[in-house]
Amino acid sequence: MSTPEDDFETALDESSDAAARERAIGELQTANECDRLADLAREDDLDETYREQALSGLAHPQCESMLREVAEGGDLPESLRERAETLLEDTPDDAGAGP
């Protein structure tokens, strides 16, 4: 089983195949690694496809504040900033919350 640090490194590793990189980002989402997902979304050298996947991984209530920070931080190109804003609008406030 990989650690969040391993998954983060795999997502950044250009020598890894696309499926491994996407799986690593998915593992970060599953583990609620909001900070690492935000770091991937901000990574200028990362392909936009992976950056967008990382943004999508932030689109749930537990990571909403981090998604807002990324969207408003000025670290994203226009297309990704717009995507982040759309994700913010579509993120439910209580998805998965207990009674």
mmCIF file of C-alpha atoms in Angstrom:
data_model
loop_
_atom_site.group_PDB
_atom_site.id
_atom_site.type_symbol
_atom_site.label_atom_id
_atom_site.label_comp_id
_atom_site.label_asym_id
_atom_site.label_seq_id
_atom_site.Cartn_x
_atom_site.Cartn_y
_atom_site.Cartn_z
ATOM 1 C CA MET A 1 0.000 0.000 0.000
ATOM 2 C CA SER A 2 1.373 3.397 -0.934
ATOM 3 C CA THR A 3 1.648 6.375 1.375
ATOM 4 C CA PRO A 4 0.288 9.824 0.545
ATOM 5 C CA GLU A 5 3.866 10.960 -0.082
ATOM 6 C CA ASP A 6 4.364 8.065 -2.535
ATOM 7 C CA ASP A 7 1.116 8.977 -4.303
ATOM 8 C CA PHE A 8 2.138 12.625 -4.505
ATOM 9 C CA GLU A 9 5.513 11.699 -6.004
ATOM 10 C CA THR A 10 3.880 9.323 -8.499
ATOM 11 C CA ALA A 11 1.454 12.029 -9.609
ATOM 12 C CA LEU A 12 4.387 14.346 -10.302
ATOM 13 C CA ASP A 13 6.594 11.693 -11.931
ATOM 14 C CA GLU A 14 6.616 12.192 -15.698
ATOM 15 C CA SER A 15 8.146 8.728 -16.158
ATOM 16 C CA SER A 16 5.072 7.077 -14.591
ATOM 17 C CA ASP A 17 2.298 6.069 -16.957
ATOM 18 C CA ALA A 18 -0.947 8.043 -17.061
ATOM 19 C CA ALA A 19 -2.982 5.346 -15.303
ATOM 20 C CA ALA A 20 -0.559 5.244 -12.360
ATOM 21 C CA ARG A 21 -0.566 9.017 -12.060
ATOM 22 C CA GLU A 22 -4.359 9.213 -12.178
ATOM 23 C CA ARG A 23 -4.652 6.389 -9.645
ATOM 24 C CA ALA A 24 -2.214 8.214 -7.337
ATOM 25 C CA ILE A 25 -4.316 11.384 -7.489
ATOM 26 C CA GLY A 26 -7.413 9.292 -6.785
ATOM 27 C CA GLU A 27 -5.691 7.785 -3.743
ATOM 28 C CA LEU A 28 -4.898 11.265 -2.459
ATOM 29 C CA GLN A 29 -8.566 12.166 -2.853
ATOM 30 C CA THR A 30 -9.678 9.006 -1.046
ATOM 31 C CA ALA A 31 -7.280 9.815 1.805
ATOM 32 C CA ASN A 32 -8.584 13.409 2.002
ATOM 33 C CA GLU A 33 -5.096 14.764 1.369
ATOM 34 C CA CYS A 34 -6.406 18.263 0.660
ATOM 35 C CA ASP A 35 -3.019 19.971 1.005
ATOM 36 C CA ARG A 36 -1.300 17.617 -1.421
ATOM 37 C CA LEU A 37 -4.152 17.860 -3.931
ATOM 38 C CA ALA A 38 -3.922 21.645 -3.737
ATOM 39 C CA ASP A 39 -0.159 21.454 -4.272
ATOM 40 C CA LEU A 40 -0.718 19.346 -7.399
ATOM 41 C CA ALA A 41 -3.332 21.773 -8.716
ATOM 42 C CA ARG A 42 -0.849 24.632 -8.285
ATOM 43 C CA GLU A 43 2.077 22.763 -9.890
ATOM 44 C CA ASP A 44 2.998 24.687 -13.056
ATOM 45 C CA ASP A 45 5.065 21.823 -14.474
ATOM 46 C CA LEU A 46 2.220 19.306 -14.167
ATOM 47 C CA ASP A 47 0.030 18.601 -17.199
ATOM 48 C CA GLU A 48 -3.293 20.421 -16.997
ATOM 49 C CA THR A 49 -5.201 17.116 -17.067
ATOM 50 C CA TYR A 50 -3.666 16.066 -13.752
ATOM 51 C CA ARG A 51 -4.057 19.534 -12.286
ATOM 52 C CA GLU A 52 -7.754 19.445 -13.117
ATOM 53 C CA GLN A 53 -8.102 15.972 -11.587
ATOM 54 C CA ALA A 54 -6.480 17.298 -8.409
ATOM 55 C CA LEU A 55 -8.933 20.220 -8.364
ATOM 56 C CA SER A 56 -11.828 17.801 -8.763
ATOM 57 C CA GLY A 57 -10.449 15.843 -5.819
ATOM 58 C CA LEU A 58 -10.864 18.956 -3.687
ATOM 59 C CA ALA A 59 -14.559 19.286 -4.571
ATOM 60 C CA HIS A 60 -16.102 17.867 -1.421
ATOM 61 C CA PRO A 61 -16.994 19.456 1.906
ATOM 62 C CA GLN A 62 -13.854 18.350 3.772
ATOM 63 C CA CYS A 63 -11.570 20.074 1.225
ATOM 64 C CA GLU A 64 -13.848 22.954 0.248
ATOM 65 C CA SER A 65 -11.860 25.582 2.145
ATOM 66 C CA MET A 66 -8.657 24.442 0.403
ATOM 67 C CA LEU A 67 -10.423 24.498 -2.973
ATOM 68 C CA ARG A 68 -11.540 28.068 -2.239
ATOM 69 C CA GLU A 69 -7.995 29.037 -1.279
ATOM 70 C CA VAL A 70 -6.629 27.587 -4.531
ATOM 71 C CA ALA A 71 -9.359 29.244 -6.616
ATOM 72 C CA GLU A 72 -8.793 32.640 -5.063
ATOM 73 C CA GLY A 73 -5.010 32.414 -4.655
ATOM 74 C CA GLY A 74 -3.980 33.551 -8.107
ATOM 75 C CA ASP A 75 -1.763 30.484 -8.609
ATOM 76 C CA LEU A 76 -3.817 28.976 -11.428
ATOM 77 C CA PRO A 77 -4.090 29.769 -15.118
ATOM 78 C CA GLU A 78 -7.457 31.217 -16.126
ATOM 79 C CA SER A 79 -8.942 27.931 -17.379
ATOM 80 C CA LEU A 80 -8.159 26.110 -14.128
ATOM 81 C CA ARG A 81 -9.293 29.033 -11.986
ATOM 82 C CA GLU A 82 -12.648 28.982 -13.769
ATOM 83 C CA ARG A 83 -12.864 25.215 -13.248
ATOM 84 C CA ALA A 84 -12.097 25.665 -9.547
ATOM 85 C CA GLU A 85 -14.828 28.296 -9.232
ATOM 86 C CA THR A 86 -17.319 25.991 -10.952
ATOM 87 C CA LEU A 87 -16.367 23.165 -8.609
ATOM 88 C CA LEU A 88 -16.866 25.481 -5.630
ATOM 89 C CA GLU A 89 -20.353 26.355 -6.810
ATOM 90 C CA ASP A 90 -21.196 22.675 -7.313
ATOM 91 C CA THR A 91 -19.705 21.372 -4.049
ATOM 92 C CA PRO A 92 -22.504 20.465 -1.655
ATOM 93 C CA ASP A 93 -22.144 21.919 1.811
ATOM 94 C CA ASP A 94 -23.106 18.738 3.632
ATOM 95 C CA ALA A 95 -22.336 15.789 1.378
ATOM 96 C CA GLY A 96 -21.400 12.838 3.507
ATOM 97 C CA ALA A 97 -22.150 14.643 6.755
ATOM 98 C CA GLY A 98 -23.791 12.609 9.452
ATOM 99 C CA PRO A 99 -27.006 13.487 11.284
#
